[in-house]
Coordinates of C-alpha atoms in Angstrom, one line a residue:
Chain O
X188 CA 109.8 70.3 89.4
X189 CA 109.7 73.8 88.7
X190 CA 112.2 73.7 85.9
X191 CA 109.7 71.4 84.4
X192 CA 106.7 74.2 84.1
X193 CA 105.5 75.6 80.5
X194 CA 107.1 79.2 81.2
X195 CA 110.3 77.6 82.3
X196 CA 110.5 75.0 79.4
X197 CA 108.6 77.0 76.5
X198 CA 109.6 80.2 77.3
X199 CA 107.5 83.6 77.2
X200 CA 105.1 81.9 75.1
X201 CA 104.5 79.0 77.8
X202 CA 103.3 82.0 80.4
X203 CA 99.3 83.3 79.4
X204 CA 100.0 86.9 81.0
X205 CA 103.1 87.4 78.2
X206 CA 100.8 88.9 75.8
X207 CA 99.5 91.2 78.7
X208 CA 102.8 92.2 79.5
X209 CA 103.9 92.8 76.2
X210 CA 101.4 95.6 75.5
X211 CA 102.5 97.3 78.9
X212 CA 106.1 97.4 78.0
X213 CA 107.7 100.7 76.5
X214 CA 109.8 100.0 73.2
X215 CA 112.9 98.3 74.4
X216 CA 115.1 99.0 71.0
X217 CA 118.6 101.1 72.6
X218 CA 117.4 100.6 76.1
X219 CA 119.9 99.5 79.0
X220 CA 117.5 97.0 80.6
X221 CA 118.0 95.0 83.8
X222 CA 115.7 91.9 84.4
X223 CA 115.5 91.0 87.7
X224 CA 114.5 87.4 89.0
X225 CA 115.7 86.5 85.1
X226 CA 114.9 82.7 85.5
X227 CA 116.4 80.7 82.6
X228 CA 116.7 84.3 80.7
X229 CA 113.5 84.0 78.1
X230 CA 112.7 87.7 78.5
X231 CA 116.6 89.0 78.7
X232 CA 117.0 87.4 75.2
X233 CA 114.1 88.8 73.9
X234 CA 114.8 92.0 75.0
X235 CA 117.6 91.7 72.8
X236 CA 115.9 90.9 69.6
X237 CA 113.7 93.6 70.4
X238 CA 116.7 96.1 70.2
X239 CA 117.8 96.5 73.4
X240 CA 121.4 98.1 73.7
X241 CA 122.2 95.8 77.0
X242 CA 120.4 93.7 79.2
X243 CA 121.6 92.1 82.8
X244 CA 119.5 89.4 83.8
X245 CA 119.8 88.6 87.8
X246 CA 118.2 85.5 89.8
X247 CA 119.0 84.4 93.1
X248 CA 119.2 80.8 91.5
X249 CA 122.9 79.7 90.7
X250 CA 121.4 76.9 88.6
X251 CA 119.0 78.9 86.7
X252 CA 121.7 81.4 85.8
X253 CA 124.4 78.8 84.6
X254 CA 121.7 77.2 82.5
X255 CA 120.9 80.8 80.9
X256 CA 124.0 81.4 80.3
X257 CA 124.2 78.4 78.2
X258 CA 121.2 79.4 76.3
X259 CA 123.6 82.4 74.5
X260 CA 126.3 83.7 73.0
X261 CA 125.2 87.5 72.9
X262 CA 128.1 89.4 74.8
X263 CA 125.3 92.1 75.4
X264 CA 123.3 89.9 77.9
X265 CA 125.2 89.7 81.3
X266 CA 123.9 87.1 83.6
X267 CA 124.5 87.0 87.7
X268 CA 123.5 85.9 90.9
X269 CA 122.3 88.2 93.4
X270 CA 119.6 88.5 96.3
X271 CA 116.9 91.3 95.0
X272 CA 116.8 91.8 99.1
X273 CA 120.4 93.0 98.8
X274 CA 121.0 94.2 95.3
X275 CA 122.3 97.4 94.6
X276 CA 122.5 98.8 90.8
X277 CA 124.4 101.8 89.2
X278 CA 122.5 105.1 90.1
X279 CA 120.8 106.6 87.0
X280 CA 122.4 103.7 84.7
X281 CA 119.1 101.8 83.4
X282 CA 116.3 102.8 80.7
X283 CA 113.8 99.8 82.0
X284 CA 113.6 97.5 84.5
X285 CA 111.4 94.2 84.0
X286 CA 110.7 91.6 86.1
X287 CA 108.4 88.8 86.4
X288 CA 106.8 86.9 89.5
X289 CA 109.9 87.8 91.6
X290 CA 109.0 90.8 94.0
X291 CA 106.7 88.5 95.8
X292 CA 109.5 86.9 97.3
X293 CA 111.3 90.2 98.3
X294 CA 110.5 91.1 102.1
X295 CA 111.6 94.7 101.9
X296 CA 109.9 95.9 98.8
X297 CA 110.3 99.8 100.1
X298 CA 114.3 99.4 100.0
X299 CA 113.7 97.7 96.3
X300 CA 111.4 100.4 94.9
X301 CA 113.7 102.9 96.3
X302 CA 116.8 101.2 94.7
X303 CA 115.5 100.9 91.4
X304 CA 114.1 104.5 91.3
X305 CA 117.8 105.4 91.9
X306 CA 119.0 103.1 89.4
X307 CA 116.6 104.5 86.3
X308 CA 116.8 107.7 84.5
X309 CA 113.7 110.0 84.7
X310 CA 111.3 108.7 82.3
X311 CA 112.2 105.4 82.1
X312 CA 109.8 102.2 83.0
X313 CA 109.9 99.8 85.6
X314 CA 107.2 96.9 84.5
X315 CA 106.6 93.9 86.7
X316 CA 104.3 91.2 87.6
X317 CA 103.7 89.5 90.8
X318 CA 101.0 86.9 92.5
X319 CA 98.1 89.0 93.4
X320 CA 97.6 90.1 96.9
X321 CA 94.5 88.2 96.9
X322 CA 95.7 85.2 95.6
X323 CA 98.5 85.1 98.2
X324 CA 96.6 86.6 101.1
X325 CA 94.7 83.5 102.7
X326 CA 95.5 80.9 105.4
X327 CA 94.9 78.3 103.2
X328 CA 95.0 79.4 99.4
X329 CA 93.0 76.7 97.6
X330 CA 90.0 76.9 95.6
X331 CA 86.6 76.3 97.4
X332 CA 83.1 75.9 95.9
X333 CA 79.8 78.1 96.8
X334 CA 76.5 77.0 97.1
X335 CA 76.1 76.6 93.1
X336 CA 79.2 74.6 92.8
X337 CA 81.1 77.7 91.2
X338 CA 84.9 77.8 91.9
X339 CA 85.5 80.4 95.0
X340 CA 88.5 81.8 96.0
X341 CA 89.2 82.5 99.9
X342 CA 90.6 85.5 101.2
X343 CA 91.6 86.2 104.4
X344 CA 94.2 87.6 106.8
X345 CA 94.1 90.8 103.7
X346 CA 95.5 93.2 106.1
X347 CA 98.1 90.7 108.1
X348 CA 101.4 91.6 105.8
X349 CA 104.4 89.5 105.7
X350 CA 105.3 86.0 105.5
X351 CA 103.3 83.5 103.5
X352 CA 104.5 79.9 103.6
X353 CA 103.3 77.5 101.1
X354 CA 104.2 74.4 99.3
X355 CA 104.7 74.6 95.6
X356 CA 107.1 72.4 94.0
X357 CA 109.4 72.6 96.9
X358 CA 108.1 72.4 100.5
X359 CA 107.5 75.6 102.5
X360 CA 108.5 78.5 99.8
X361 CA 108.8 81.5 102.0
X362 CA 106.9 84.7 99.9
X363 CA 105.8 88.3 101.4
X364 CA 102.7 89.2 101.4
X365 CA 101.7 93.0 101.1
X366 CA 98.4 94.8 100.1
X367 CA 97.8 96.2 97.0
X368 CA 97.2 99.7 98.8
X369 CA 101.1 98.9 100.2
X370 CA 102.3 97.9 96.8
X371 CA 101.4 100.9 94.8
X372 CA 102.3 103.0 97.6
X373 CA 105.4 101.9 97.9
X374 CA 106.0 102.6 94.3
X375 CA 104.4 106.4 94.4
X376 CA 106.7 107.1 97.5
X377 CA 109.9 106.1 95.8
X378 CA 109.0 108.7 92.8
X379 CA 107.2 106.3 90.2
X380 CA 104.0 107.1 88.3
X381 CA 101.3 104.5 88.0
X382 CA 100.9 104.0 84.6
X383 CA 98.7 100.9 84.3
X384 CA 97.8 98.6 86.6
X385 CA 96.3 94.7 85.2
X386 CA 95.3 91.7 86.6
X387 CA 95.8 88.9 84.3
X388 CA 92.7 87.2 83.1
X389 CA 93.0 84.9 80.3
X390 CA 91.1 85.6 77.0
X391 CA 88.6 84.0 75.1
X392 CA 91.0 82.4 72.6
X393 CA 93.4 81.4 75.4
X394 CA 90.4 79.4 77.4
X395 CA 89.6 77.8 73.9
X396 CA 92.9 76.4 73.5
X397 CA 93.4 75.8 77.7
X398 CA 90.0 75.7 79.1
X399 CA 91.9 74.9 82.5
X400 CA 92.5 78.8 82.2
X401 CA 88.8 79.7 82.8
X402 CA 89.2 79.5 86.7
X403 CA 91.6 82.4 86.3
X404 CA 88.2 84.5 85.6
X405 CA 87.0 83.8 89.0
X406 CA 89.8 85.1 91.0
X407 CA 93.1 87.6 90.2
X408 CA 96.0 85.3 90.3
X409 CA 98.6 88.1 89.1
X410 CA 98.9 91.9 89.1
X411 CA 100.7 93.6 86.4
X412 CA 102.5 97.1 86.9
X413 CA 103.8 99.7 84.7
X414 CA 105.2 102.5 86.4
X415 CA 107.3 105.4 85.0
X416 CA 110.3 107.1 86.9
X417 CA 109.6 110.8 87.5
X418 CA 111.6 113.4 87.2
X419 CA 112.6 115.4 90.4
X420 CA 110.5 118.7 89.6
X421 CA 107.3 116.1 89.6
X422 CA 108.4 114.4 92.9
X423 CA 108.1 117.4 94.7
X424 CA 104.4 117.7 93.3
X425 CA 104.0 114.7 94.1
X426 CA 103.9 115.4 98.3
X427 CA 100.3 116.6 98.3
X428 CA 97.2 114.6 99.0
Chain W
X669 CA 66.8 101.4 107.3
X670 CA 69.6 103.0 105.8
X671 CA 69.2 106.0 107.2
X672 CA 69.6 104.7 110.7
X673 CA 73.0 103.4 110.0
X674 CA 75.8 105.0 112.2
X675 CA 77.3 107.1 109.6
X676 CA 73.7 108.4 108.3
X677 CA 73.1 109.1 112.0
X678 CA 76.1 110.3 113.7
X679 CA 78.0 111.8 110.9
X680 CA 81.6 111.7 110.0
X681 CA 82.6 110.0 113.2
X682 CA 80.3 107.1 112.6
X683 CA 82.4 106.1 109.6
X684 CA 85.7 104.2 110.5
X685 CA 87.2 104.8 107.5
X686 CA 86.9 108.9 107.8
X687 CA 90.4 109.0 109.8
X688 CA 92.1 107.4 106.7
X689 CA 90.1 109.5 104.4
X690 CA 91.2 112.5 106.1
X691 CA 94.7 111.9 105.9
X692 CA 94.4 111.4 102.2
X693 CA 92.5 114.7 101.6
X694 CA 94.6 118.0 101.1
X695 CA 93.7 121.0 102.7
X696 CA 90.3 122.3 101.6
X697 CA 90.6 125.8 102.3
X698 CA 89.7 128.5 99.7
X699 CA 89.0 125.5 97.7
X700 CA 85.9 125.0 95.4
X701 CA 84.6 121.7 96.2
X702 CA 82.1 119.3 95.2
X703 CA 80.8 116.3 97.0
X704 CA 79.2 113.3 94.7
X705 CA 76.8 111.1 96.7
X706 CA 76.6 113.9 99.8
X707 CA 73.9 111.9 101.7
X708 CA 73.0 114.0 104.5
X709 CA 75.9 116.6 103.7
X710 CA 78.1 115.4 106.5
X711 CA 81.3 115.7 104.8
X712 CA 79.9 119.3 102.8
X713 CA 79.8 120.8 106.0
X714 CA 83.0 119.8 107.4
X715 CA 84.6 121.1 104.3
X716 CA 83.1 124.4 104.8
X717 CA 84.3 124.0 108.5
X718 CA 87.8 123.5 107.2
X719 CA 87.6 126.8 105.2
X720 CA 86.3 125.4 101.8
X721 CA 85.2 128.3 99.8
X722 CA 82.0 126.7 98.5
X723 CA 80.7 122.9 98.4
X724 CA 78.5 121.3 95.9
X725 CA 76.9 118.4 97.4
X726 CA 75.0 116.3 95.2
X727 CA 72.8 113.1 95.3
X728 CA 70.5 110.9 93.6
X729 CA 68.3 111.1 96.7
X730 CA 65.6 113.5 96.8
X731 CA 65.0 112.7 100.6
X732 CA 68.6 112.9 101.6
X733 CA 69.3 116.1 99.7
X734 CA 65.8 118.1 101.6
X735 CA 67.4 116.2 104.9
X736 CA 71.2 117.9 104.3
X737 CA 69.7 121.1 103.1
X738 CA 67.9 121.6 106.5
X739 CA 70.9 121.0 108.3
X740 CA 72.7 124.1 107.2
X741 CA 71.8 127.7 107.2
X742 CA 75.4 128.1 105.0
X743 CA 74.9 130.1 101.7
X744 CA 78.2 128.5 100.6
X745 CA 77.1 125.0 100.7
X746 CA 74.4 124.3 97.6
X747 CA 72.6 121.0 97.7
X748 CA 71.4 119.2 94.5
X749 CA 69.8 116.3 93.2
X750 CA 71.2 114.8 90.2
X751 CA 72.6 111.5 88.8
X752 CA 76.3 110.7 88.6
X753 CA 75.4 108.5 85.3
X754 CA 74.4 111.8 83.5
X755 CA 75.8 114.9 85.6
X756 CA 77.9 117.3 84.0
X757 CA 79.6 120.0 85.6
X758 CA 81.2 123.3 84.5
X759 CA 84.7 122.9 83.1
X760 CA 87.7 123.8 85.1
X761 CA 85.5 125.2 87.9
X762 CA 86.3 122.8 90.9
X763 CA 89.7 122.9 92.7
X764 CA 88.8 119.3 94.8
X765 CA 86.0 116.5 94.0
X766 CA 85.0 114.1 97.2
X767 CA 83.0 111.1 96.7
X768 CA 82.6 108.8 99.6
X769 CA 80.7 105.2 98.8
X770 CA 78.9 106.3 95.6
X771 CA 80.9 105.3 92.6
X772 CA 80.4 101.6 92.4
X773 CA 76.7 102.6 91.9
X774 CA 78.2 104.1 88.9
X775 CA 77.6 102.0 85.6
X776 CA 80.2 104.1 83.2
X777 CA 82.8 105.2 85.6
X778 CA 85.5 106.1 82.2
X779 CA 82.4 108.7 81.1
X780 CA 82.6 109.9 85.4
X781 CA 86.2 110.2 85.4
X782 CA 86.2 111.9 82.2
X783 CA 84.0 114.9 82.9
X784 CA 85.5 115.1 86.4
X785 CA 89.0 115.5 84.7
X786 CA 87.5 118.4 82.9
X787 CA 85.4 119.7 85.6
X788 CA 89.0 119.9 88.0
X789 CA 91.7 122.6 87.8
X790 CA 95.5 121.1 86.6
X791 CA 96.8 120.1 90.3
X792 CA 93.4 119.8 91.9
X793 CA 92.4 116.3 93.5
X794 CA 89.8 113.7 93.4
X795 CA 89.3 111.7 96.5
X796 CA 86.9 109.1 96.7
X797 CA 85.9 105.4 98.5
X798 CA 84.4 102.5 96.9
X799 CA 83.2 99.3 98.2
X800 CA 86.6 97.5 97.0
X801 CA 86.5 95.4 94.0
X802 CA 87.3 92.2 95.9
X803 CA 84.2 93.1 98.1
X804 CA 81.9 93.2 95.5
X805 CA 82.9 90.5 93.0
X806 CA 81.0 87.3 94.2
X807 CA 78.1 85.7 93.2
X808 CA 77.5 85.1 97.2
X809 CA 79.3 88.0 99.3
X810 CA 78.6 86.4 102.6
X811 CA 81.6 85.1 105.0
X812 CA 83.0 81.8 104.8
X813 CA 84.9 79.8 107.6
X814 CA 88.0 78.1 106.8
X815 CA 89.0 74.5 107.9
X816 CA 90.3 76.4 111.1
X817 CA 87.2 78.4 112.0
X818 CA 88.7 81.4 110.3
X819 CA 86.2 83.9 108.6
X820 CA 87.0 84.1 105.2
X821 CA 85.9 85.9 102.5
X822 CA 84.6 84.4 99.2
X823 CA 85.9 86.1 95.9
X824 CA 84.6 84.8 92.6
X825 CA 83.5 86.3 88.9
X826 CA 86.1 89.0 89.5
X827 CA 87.0 89.0 85.8
X828 CA 83.0 89.7 85.2
X829 CA 82.9 92.8 85.2
X830 CA 79.2 94.4 85.7
X831 CA 75.9 94.4 87.3
X832 CA 75.8 92.9 90.9
X833 CA 72.8 93.0 92.6
X834 CA 72.6 92.3 96.4
X835 CA 69.8 93.2 99.2
X836 CA 71.1 95.8 101.4
X837 CA 68.4 97.5 103.4
X838 CA 66.4 97.6 100.2
X839 CA 66.1 94.6 98.1
X840 CA 67.9 94.3 94.7
X841 CA 70.2 96.9 95.3
X842 CA 72.3 97.6 91.7
X843 CA 75.8 97.9 92.1
X844 CA 78.6 97.8 89.2
X845 CA 81.8 96.0 89.9
X846 CA 84.9 96.8 87.9
X847 CA 88.2 95.4 88.8
X848 CA 90.9 97.3 90.2
X849 CA 93.0 97.7 87.2
X850 CA 89.8 98.9 85.5
X851 CA 89.2 101.5 88.4
X852 CA 92.9 102.7 88.3
X853 CA 93.0 103.0 84.6
X854 CA 90.4 104.9 84.3
X855 CA 91.5 107.6 86.3
X856 CA 95.1 107.3 84.6
X857 CA 93.7 107.7 80.9
X858 CA 91.3 110.1 81.9
X859 CA 94.4 112.5 82.8
X860 CA 94.6 111.8 86.7
X861 CA 98.4 111.0 88.6
X862 CA 97.4 108.2 91.3
X863 CA 98.8 109.7 94.8
X864 CA 98.0 107.2 97.2
X865 CA 95.6 103.6 97.5
X866 CA 94.4 103.0 100.4
X867 CA 92.2 99.8 101.3
X868 CA 90.4 100.8 104.9
X869 CA 91.7 98.3 107.4
X870 CA 90.6 99.0 111.5
X871 CA 93.3 100.2 113.4
X872 CA 94.0 98.5 117.0
X873 CA 92.0 101.2 118.6
X874 CA 89.3 101.2 116.7
X875 CA 89.0 97.1 117.4
X876 CA 89.2 97.9 120.9
X877 CA 86.6 100.1 120.8
X878 CA 84.3 98.2 118.3
X879 CA 85.5 94.7 118.5
X880 CA 83.0 93.5 115.2
X881 CA 85.7 95.5 112.9
X882 CA 88.0 92.9 113.5
X883 CA 87.1 90.6 111.1
X884 CA 87.8 93.7 108.5
X885 CA 91.4 92.5 108.8
X886 CA 90.4 89.7 106.9
X887 CA 89.2 91.1 103.8
X888 CA 89.4 94.4 101.5
X889 CA 86.3 96.1 102.2
X890 CA 87.0 99.6 100.9
X891 CA 89.4 101.5 98.6
X892 CA 90.2 104.8 99.2
X893 CA 92.1 106.9 96.2
X894 CA 93.3 110.2 95.6
X895 CA 94.3 111.0 92.4
X896 CA 95.5 114.2 91.3
X897 CA 94.6 116.1 88.0
X898 CA 97.8 116.3 85.8
X899 CA 98.2 119.5 83.9
X900 CA 97.9 119.1 79.8
X901 CA 101.8 118.8 79.3
X902 CA 101.6 116.0 82.0
X903 CA 99.2 114.0 80.2
X904 CA 100.9 113.3 76.5
X905 CA 103.8 112.0 78.7
X906 CA 101.4 109.5 80.4
X907 CA 100.9 107.8 76.6
X908 CA 104.3 105.6 77.3
X909 CA 104.0 102.2 78.3

């Protein structure tokens, strides 16, 4: 099942995109961090090891939060069950929001980005990963072969945003497709400056040690975004264009 | 041939993405504009009709520049033949750079964005369209059908950046594929703030009057970007993350 995935069992080192995420994260020391969709809490604990002042780990799964809580004695980490669809965080109370592979389950991304913008202090970062819109869009998201036998990823329904249902460990998982434009413009509209956009691709070293990763050179599977909360003065400036 | 395309013959109204571009353009009145890959000069002339102070239209094609020059008497429009790969513009001499469907022919996008950043005054906009990286990536970029008979666009070789050769009116047209991340990060690294990212999709009205456009709901064909030249003080701020 899902909880047996390498990234759940082995933690951050089990996620091939972790080095790319790590390179995008600001220095976390002294920061008040929120980890949205924290799962078993691997990243929450890592943040504290790196010197974060506090971490609030939030996940929809009661099971995962219970397991996460068992894995630490650290009083500066607080885990809780909450739904990102309705979560409200205290205004200007956080220095970093981190989220791995959770936001594509959220229906109302505009609401979420607006709330996160208010929760962060100016200059603070929001660093998150999602399934890539190109990975999620198709009616039937399964590898095809082209005439040369090359693995080819199908794209369809790209501009038809909204529900996507797939079977992934459990039947009928509900995700929400948004275009790349919608995703980035929601952030910009909420007062974030886009600092970096990465699309995870495996390094030659990763492919050498895990040859099945080679197919991830053919398609973008994940999108990684670093966005920085602008000061109010910058916000008014962004209305042009 | 290429010069018979609706967008060449009929000008801006022949390009279905024009309303989306127009919505992204800042007020051009009084602005010193550069139009990169100006073709027959439709956009250059439009900019002047909207009150631009001056327009410099640049294209690699001597034929197109000759035709463009024949179509105006306006002394504030200056057309010239130049290669975007080596073009140098005067520093801090322009208020807007516009470019439609030209940058995906440029090999060295980092050089181009750096040069454009220097040519623009702080606060000025760069608004451009390119073939979407998803449209360009595949080894064989032609529609497929999925099991339900739905038009499906193939993606492969996404992370293998560089040359793409296709036959489009002339044989063996050379384009340069870059990922979405590479494209946006080049702009950010050159000192631009990303203000808006659009991926052209036809409106219901456009599909009603040109039903063949419906297939453009399945795949992203063009990427439209509005980026704003940051002041030097903002540049140092963008190094975080």
